[in-house]
Amino acid sequence: MKSTVSLRTFNFLYFALLAVFIPFLPVYLSEQGLNPAQIGFVVGSGGFITIIAQPLWGMISDRTKTIRKVLLLLLIFSTLLGYLLYDSSSYTLLITYAMLLYFFLMPIDPLTESLNFRVGEAAGVSYGSIRTYGALGYAVMSLAAGYIMTGYGAHSLAYLFVFIGVLGFVISLIMPDAPVAGKPVTLASLKTFLGNRETLLFLVLVFISSVPARMNDTFLGVYIRELGGNAELVGQAWFLAAGSEIIVFALSFWWLRKGQELMIISIAGAFYFLRFFISAWVTDPHLLVLLQALQIVTFPIFYSAAIQYLYRIAPVEWRATSQTVLALLFFGVSGIISSYAGGALYEAYGGKFLFLTISVMSFTGMLFGLVLNRIYRTRQRSEE
């Protein structure tokens, strides 16, 4: 039980760090005078770094047979770089520190998820009972960071980042470790995995649906500011969004039905369309904040169903690979495209046009999901 307490605390603190970084980096860059195209360039380049860094640090963890010690190293560099990033105003330094922070901070996510699963399995507790604390940390810190940034200025995020990072380092010293038994992703395994037509079509669906979701994540804060809101409202928006995820993840055993994943994903796509379409026409930043409560029927439902679907169609020996590919596609590749393209669209046509565009993309993803559901549900019935 003590091992899971420290791990739950670490989840809370790490995802609190992510809450200071992911939603508030675009807002901070905007405060420093960067335009949407420049912000998109920074965040998109970070996506390239993430694609390289996550498998690299995973392989290092595999070779050294430890997760906790690798986490300690990554936390040290992340804490230092987070302070330097939020204490800088120079465009060159902002890009440099942001890229380095992507390299050290983002790989902690899959390593933490692996530790959650393995420690939870050994302790006889569910993965969700541990991971829920990560969602809680993200929600709480999203709200707190908004108030702190408004009350004490943008550079106050530097001290907040260090405070959370140091606490996370201390907790990780007493955290349990678990040897890494999984195989790292190789080109051969990736080729075999992608050779399955159903898998490939499903990954296309994930890509179509994830690009608009990531565009929203990147430019929501900037759009709230454009409508006259402040950093407090940005924090409240992310608090509503992340807080709504907690109950969905916790109750996934109840609503997530085997064999119904594609229909569930299509339903999430419909709510994504509704959420982004309404966002385009909202002129009051407070209403835009309230609209983020629709996160409860979008991301957590979409992502949980996507993971279960891949686990169901992928051979057992490729499950680890499938989850890694899903994460890299949703958070890496789509993040790159959404940041570059979203920044260019925002700069050229404004926030309203951007949200109308991503609503159309989400509607397309919903239709594609329904087509795949019809094809593979019919085939599944015939096989049964």
Coordinates of C-alpha atoms in Angstrom, one line a residue:
M1 CA 0.0 0.0 0.0
K2 CA 2.9 2.4 0.8
S3 CA 4.3 1.8 -2.7
T4 CA 1.0 2.8 -4.3
V5 CA 0.7 5.9 -2.1
S6 CA 4.0 7.3 -3.2
L7 CA 3.3 6.4 -6.9
R8 CA -0.1 8.1 -6.7
T9 CA 1.6 11.2 -5.3
F10 CA 4.1 11.2 -8.1
N11 CA 1.3 10.9 -10.6
F12 CA -0.4 13.9 -9.1
L13 CA 2.9 16.0 -9.2
Y14 CA 4.0 14.9 -12.7
F15 CA 0.7 15.7 -14.3
A16 CA 0.7 19.0 -12.4
L17 CA 3.9 19.8 -14.2
L18 CA 2.3 18.9 -17.5
A19 CA -0.5 21.3 -16.6
V20 CA 1.9 24.2 -16.2
F21 CA 3.6 23.2 -19.4
I22 CA 1.1 22.1 -22.1
P23 CA -1.9 24.6 -21.7
F24 CA 0.2 27.5 -20.4
L25 CA 3.2 27.4 -22.8
P26 CA 1.1 29.0 -25.7
V27 CA -0.3 31.6 -23.3
Y28 CA 3.2 32.4 -21.9
L29 CA 4.6 32.7 -25.5
S30 CA 1.8 35.0 -26.4
E31 CA 2.6 37.1 -23.3
Q32 CA 6.2 37.4 -24.6
G33 CA 4.9 38.8 -27.9
L34 CA 4.9 35.8 -30.2
N35 CA 2.2 35.6 -32.8
P36 CA 0.0 32.4 -33.4
A37 CA 2.3 31.2 -36.3
Q38 CA 5.4 31.5 -34.1
I39 CA 3.6 29.7 -31.2
G40 CA 2.6 26.9 -33.6
F41 CA 6.2 26.6 -34.7
V42 CA 7.4 26.2 -31.2
V43 CA 4.8 23.6 -30.2
G44 CA 5.0 21.8 -33.5
S45 CA 8.8 21.5 -33.2
G46 CA 8.3 20.1 -29.7
G47 CA 6.2 17.3 -31.3
F48 CA 9.2 16.3 -33.4
I49 CA 11.3 16.2 -30.3
T50 CA 8.7 14.1 -28.5
I51 CA 8.7 11.5 -31.2
I52 CA 12.4 11.1 -30.9
A53 CA 12.7 11.4 -27.2
Q54 CA 10.0 9.0 -26.0
P55 CA 11.4 5.8 -27.7
L56 CA 15.0 6.9 -26.9
W57 CA 14.4 7.2 -23.2
G58 CA 12.3 4.0 -23.3
M59 CA 15.2 2.1 -24.8
I60 CA 17.6 3.6 -22.1
S61 CA 15.2 2.4 -19.4
D62 CA 15.0 -1.0 -21.0
R63 CA 18.8 -1.3 -21.2
T64 CA 19.4 -0.1 -17.6
K65 CA 16.5 -2.2 -16.3
T66 CA 15.1 0.6 -14.2
I67 CA 12.3 3.1 -14.5
R68 CA 12.7 5.1 -11.3
K69 CA 16.3 6.1 -11.8
V70 CA 15.6 7.3 -15.3
L71 CA 12.7 9.3 -14.0
L72 CA 15.0 10.9 -11.4
L73 CA 17.4 12.0 -14.1
L74 CA 14.6 13.4 -16.4
L75 CA 13.0 15.3 -13.5
I76 CA 16.3 17.0 -12.6
F77 CA 16.7 18.4 -16.1
S78 CA 13.0 19.1 -16.6
T79 CA 12.9 21.2 -13.4
L80 CA 15.9 23.3 -14.4
L81 CA 14.7 23.8 -17.9
G82 CA 11.2 24.7 -16.8
Y83 CA 12.6 27.5 -14.7
L84 CA 14.8 28.8 -17.5
L85 CA 11.9 28.6 -20.0
Y86 CA 9.4 30.6 -17.9
D87 CA 12.1 33.1 -16.8
S88 CA 13.0 33.9 -20.4
S89 CA 11.7 36.5 -22.9
S90 CA 14.1 36.1 -25.8
Y91 CA 12.6 34.3 -28.8
T92 CA 15.8 32.3 -29.4
L93 CA 16.0 31.2 -25.7
L94 CA 12.3 30.4 -25.6
I95 CA 12.7 28.0 -28.5
T96 CA 15.8 26.4 -27.2
Y97 CA 14.5 25.8 -23.7
A98 CA 11.1 24.7 -24.9
M99 CA 12.7 22.1 -27.2
L100 CA 15.0 20.8 -24.4
L101 CA 12.0 20.6 -22.0
Y102 CA 10.1 18.6 -24.6
F103 CA 13.1 16.2 -24.7
F104 CA 13.2 15.6 -21.0
L105 CA 9.7 16.2 -19.7
M106 CA 7.5 14.4 -22.2
P107 CA 9.3 10.9 -22.0
I108 CA 8.3 10.8 -18.3
D109 CA 4.7 10.2 -19.4
P110 CA 5.1 6.7 -20.9
L111 CA 7.6 5.6 -18.3
T112 CA 5.2 6.7 -15.5
E113 CA 2.3 4.8 -17.2
S114 CA 4.5 1.7 -17.4
L115 CA 5.3 2.0 -13.7
N116 CA 1.6 2.6 -12.8
F117 CA 0.6 -0.7 -14.5
R118 CA 3.4 -2.8 -13.2
V119 CA 3.3 -1.6 -9.6
G120 CA -0.5 -1.7 -9.6
E121 CA -0.4 -5.3 -10.9
A122 CA 2.1 -6.3 -8.2
A123 CA 0.1 -4.6 -5.4
G124 CA -3.2 -6.0 -6.6
V125 CA -4.8 -2.6 -7.3
S126 CA -6.2 -1.3 -10.6
Y127 CA -4.3 0.9 -13.0
G128 CA -7.1 3.4 -13.0
S129 CA -7.0 3.8 -9.2
I130 CA -3.4 5.1 -9.6
R131 CA -3.8 7.0 -12.8
T132 CA -6.8 9.0 -11.6
Y133 CA -4.5 11.0 -9.3
G134 CA -2.7 12.2 -12.5
A135 CA -5.9 13.6 -13.9
L136 CA -6.6 15.2 -10.5
G137 CA -3.1 16.8 -10.4
Y138 CA -3.6 18.2 -14.0
A139 CA -7.0 19.6 -13.1
V140 CA -6.0 21.2 -9.8
M141 CA -2.8 22.7 -11.2
S142 CA -4.5 24.0 -14.3
L143 CA -6.8 26.1 -12.1
A144 CA -4.0 27.2 -9.7
A145 CA -1.5 28.2 -12.4
G146 CA -4.1 30.4 -14.0
Y147 CA -4.6 32.4 -10.8
I148 CA -0.9 32.5 -10.0
M149 CA -0.1 33.8 -13.5
T150 CA -2.7 36.5 -13.3
G151 CA -1.8 37.5 -9.8
Y152 CA 1.9 37.4 -10.0
G153 CA 2.8 37.7 -13.6
A154 CA 3.8 35.3 -16.4
H155 CA 7.3 34.7 -15.0
S156 CA 5.8 33.4 -11.7
L157 CA 5.3 30.1 -13.6
A158 CA 9.1 29.6 -13.3
Y159 CA 9.0 29.3 -9.5
L160 CA 5.8 27.2 -9.6
F161 CA 7.5 24.8 -12.0
V162 CA 10.5 24.5 -9.7
F163 CA 8.4 23.9 -6.6
I164 CA 6.4 21.1 -8.2
G165 CA 9.5 19.6 -9.8
V166 CA 11.5 19.5 -6.5
L167 CA 8.5 17.8 -4.7
G168 CA 8.3 15.3 -7.5
F169 CA 12.0 14.5 -7.2
V170 CA 11.7 14.0 -3.5
I171 CA 8.7 11.6 -3.9
S172 CA 10.5 9.7 -6.6
L173 CA 13.3 8.9 -4.2
I174 CA 11.0 6.7 -2.2
M175 CA 8.9 5.4 -5.1
P176 CA 9.0 1.7 -5.9
D177 CA 10.9 0.6 -9.1
A178 CA 10.0 -2.0 -11.6
P179 CA 12.4 -3.7 -14.1
V180 CA 11.4 -3.1 -17.7
A181 CA 10.6 -6.3 -19.5
G182 CA 8.9 -5.0 -22.6
K183 CA 10.7 -4.8 -25.9
P184 CA 11.4 -1.4 -27.4
V185 CA 9.7 -0.5 -30.7
T186 CA 11.7 -1.5 -33.7
L187 CA 11.2 -0.9 -37.4
A188 CA 10.5 -4.6 -38.0
S189 CA 7.8 -4.8 -35.3
L190 CA 6.3 -1.5 -36.6
K191 CA 6.1 -2.9 -40.2
T192 CA 4.4 -6.1 -39.0
F193 CA 1.9 -4.2 -36.8
L194 CA 1.0 -1.8 -39.6
G195 CA 0.7 -4.6 -42.1
N196 CA -2.8 -5.3 -40.8
R197 CA -5.4 -3.5 -42.9
E198 CA -7.9 -3.0 -40.0
T199 CA -5.1 -1.6 -37.9
L200 CA -4.0 0.8 -40.6
L201 CA -7.5 2.1 -41.2
F202 CA -8.1 2.6 -37.5
L203 CA -4.9 4.6 -37.2
V204 CA -6.1 6.8 -40.0
L205 CA -9.3 7.4 -38.0
V206 CA -7.2 8.3 -34.9
F207 CA -5.1 10.7 -37.0
I208 CA -8.2 12.4 -38.5
S209 CA -9.8 12.8 -35.1
S210 CA -6.6 13.7 -33.1
V211 CA -5.5 16.7 -35.3
P212 CA -8.5 18.9 -34.5
A213 CA -8.3 17.8 -30.8
R214 CA -4.6 18.8 -30.6
M215 CA -5.3 22.1 -32.5
N216 CA -7.8 22.9 -29.8
D217 CA -5.4 22.0 -27.0
T218 CA -2.7 24.3 -28.5
F219 CA -4.8 27.4 -29.3
L220 CA -7.6 27.3 -26.8
G221 CA -5.7 29.6 -24.4
V222 CA -4.8 32.0 -27.2
Y223 CA -8.4 32.1 -28.3
I224 CA -9.7 32.8 -24.8
R225 CA -7.2 35.7 -24.7
E226 CA -8.4 37.0 -28.1
L227 CA -12.0 37.1 -26.8
G228 CA -10.9 39.2 -23.8
G229 CA -10.2 36.6 -21.2
N230 CA -7.1 36.3 -19.0
A231 CA -4.9 33.6 -17.6
E232 CA -7.3 32.8 -14.8
L233 CA -10.0 31.9 -17.4
V234 CA -7.5 29.7 -19.2
G235 CA -6.8 27.9 -16.0
Q236 CA -10.5 27.5 -15.3
A237 CA -11.0 26.1 -18.8
W238 CA -8.4 23.4 -18.3
F239 CA -9.6 22.7 -14.8
L240 CA -13.1 22.0 -16.2
A241 CA -11.7 19.9 -19.0
A242 CA -9.2 17.8 -16.9
G243 CA -11.5 17.5 -13.9
S244 CA -14.2 16.0 -16.1
E245 CA -11.9 13.2 -17.2
I246 CA -11.5 11.9 -13.6
I247 CA -14.9 10.3 -13.3
V248 CA -14.8 9.0 -16.9
F249 CA -11.5 7.2 -16.4
A250 CA -12.6 5.9 -13.1
L251 CA -15.9 4.4 -14.5
S252 CA -14.5 3.1 -17.7
F253 CA -15.1 -0.5 -16.5
W254 CA -18.8 0.4 -16.5
W255 CA -19.3 2.2 -19.8
L256 CA -16.6 0.8 -22.1
R257 CA -18.1 -2.2 -23.9
K258 CA -16.0 -4.8 -25.8
G259 CA -16.9 -4.8 -29.5
Q260 CA -18.5 -1.3 -29.3
E261 CA -15.3 0.7 -29.4
L262 CA -15.7 2.1 -33.0
M263 CA -19.3 3.3 -32.2
I264 CA -18.1 4.9 -28.9
I265 CA -15.3 6.6 -30.8
S266 CA -17.8 7.9 -33.4
I267 CA -20.0 9.3 -30.6
A268 CA -17.0 11.1 -29.1
G269 CA -16.3 12.5 -32.6
A270 CA -19.8 13.8 -32.8
F271 CA -19.3 15.7 -29.5
Y272 CA -15.9 16.9 -30.7
F273 CA -17.7 18.4 -33.7
L274 CA -20.4 20.0 -31.5
R275 CA -17.8 21.4 -29.1
F276 CA -15.6 23.0 -31.7
F277 CA -18.5 24.3 -33.9
I278 CA -20.1 26.1 -30.9
S279 CA -16.6 27.4 -29.9
A280 CA -16.3 29.1 -33.3
W281 CA -19.4 31.2 -32.6
V282 CA -18.9 32.0 -29.0
T283 CA -17.9 35.6 -28.3
D284 CA -17.9 35.6 -24.5
P285 CA -14.7 34.0 -23.0
H286 CA -16.6 32.8 -19.9
L287 CA -19.0 30.8 -22.1
L288 CA -16.0 29.3 -23.9
V289 CA -14.6 28.2 -20.6
L290 CA -17.9 26.5 -19.6
L291 CA -18.0 24.8 -23.0
Q292 CA -14.8 22.8 -22.0
A293 CA -17.1 20.7 -19.8
L294 CA -17.8 18.8 -23.0
Q295 CA -14.3 17.2 -22.5
I296 CA -16.2 14.6 -20.4
V297 CA -17.7 13.1 -23.6
T298 CA -14.7 13.7 -25.9
F299 CA -11.1 12.9 -25.1
P300 CA -11.4 10.4 -22.2
I301 CA -14.0 8.4 -24.1
F302 CA -12.2 8.6 -27.4
Y303 CA -8.8 7.6 -26.0
S304 CA -10.0 4.8 -23.7
A305 CA -12.0 3.2 -26.5
A306 CA -9.0 3.6 -28.9
I307 CA -6.7 1.8 -26.5
Q308 CA -9.1 -1.0 -25.9
Y309 CA -9.8 -1.4 -29.6
L310 CA -6.1 -1.7 -30.4
Y311 CA -5.6 -4.2 -27.6
R312 CA -8.5 -6.2 -29.1
I313 CA -7.3 -6.3 -32.7
A314 CA -3.5 -6.5 -32.1
P315 CA -1.8 -9.8 -31.5
V316 CA -0.6 -10.2 -27.9
E317 CA 3.0 -9.8 -28.8
W318 CA 2.3 -6.4 -30.5
R319 CA 0.2 -4.8 -27.8
A320 CA 3.0 -2.8 -26.3
T321 CA 3.9 -1.6 -29.8
S322 CA 0.3 -0.7 -30.6
Q323 CA 0.0 1.5 -27.5
T324 CA 3.3 3.2 -28.2
V325 CA 2.2 3.9 -31.8
L326 CA -1.2 5.2 -30.6
A327 CA 0.5 7.6 -28.2
L328 CA 3.0 8.8 -30.8
L329 CA 0.3 9.3 -33.3
F330 CA -2.1 11.1 -31.0
F331 CA 0.3 13.3 -29.1
G332 CA 3.3 13.4 -31.5
V333 CA 2.6 13.3 -35.2
S334 CA -0.8 15.0 -34.9
G335 CA 0.7 17.6 -32.5
I336 CA 3.2 18.6 -35.1
I337 CA 0.7 19.0 -37.9
S338 CA -1.9 20.7 -35.8
S339 CA 0.6 23.2 -34.4
Y340 CA 2.1 24.2 -37.7
A341 CA -1.1 24.2 -39.7
G342 CA -3.2 25.6 -36.8
G343 CA -0.7 28.4 -36.3
A344 CA -0.8 29.4 -39.9
L345 CA -4.6 29.2 -40.1
Y346 CA -5.0 31.3 -36.9
E347 CA -2.5 33.9 -38.0
A348 CA -4.1 34.2 -41.5
Y349 CA -7.9 33.9 -40.7
G350 CA -8.3 34.2 -36.9
G351 CA -9.7 31.9 -34.2
K352 CA -13.2 31.6 -35.5
F353 CA -12.1 30.2 -38.8
L354 CA -9.7 27.8 -37.0
F355 CA -12.5 26.3 -34.9
L356 CA -14.9 26.0 -37.8
T357 CA -12.1 24.1 -39.7
I358 CA -11.5 21.7 -36.9
S359 CA -15.2 21.1 -36.4
V360 CA -15.4 20.0 -40.0
M361 CA -12.4 17.7 -39.4
S362 CA -14.1 16.2 -36.4
F363 CA -17.3 15.7 -38.3
T364 CA -15.3 13.8 -41.0
G365 CA -13.7 11.7 -38.3
M366 CA -17.1 10.8 -37.0
L367 CA -18.3 9.7 -40.4
F368 CA -15.2 7.6 -41.0
G369 CA -15.7 6.0 -37.6
L370 CA -19.3 5.0 -38.5
V371 CA -18.1 3.5 -41.8
L372 CA -15.4 1.4 -40.1
N373 CA -17.9 0.4 -37.4
R374 CA -20.4 -0.8 -40.1
I375 CA -17.6 -2.7 -42.0
Y376 CA -16.0 -4.5 -39.1
R377 CA -19.1 -5.0 -37.0
T378 CA -20.7 -6.8 -40.0
R379 CA -17.6 -8.9 -40.4
Q380 CA -17.4 -9.7 -36.7
R381 CA -21.0 -10.9 -36.7
S382 CA -20.4 -13.1 -39.8
E383 CA -17.3 -14.6 -38.1
E384 CA -19.3 -15.2 -34.9

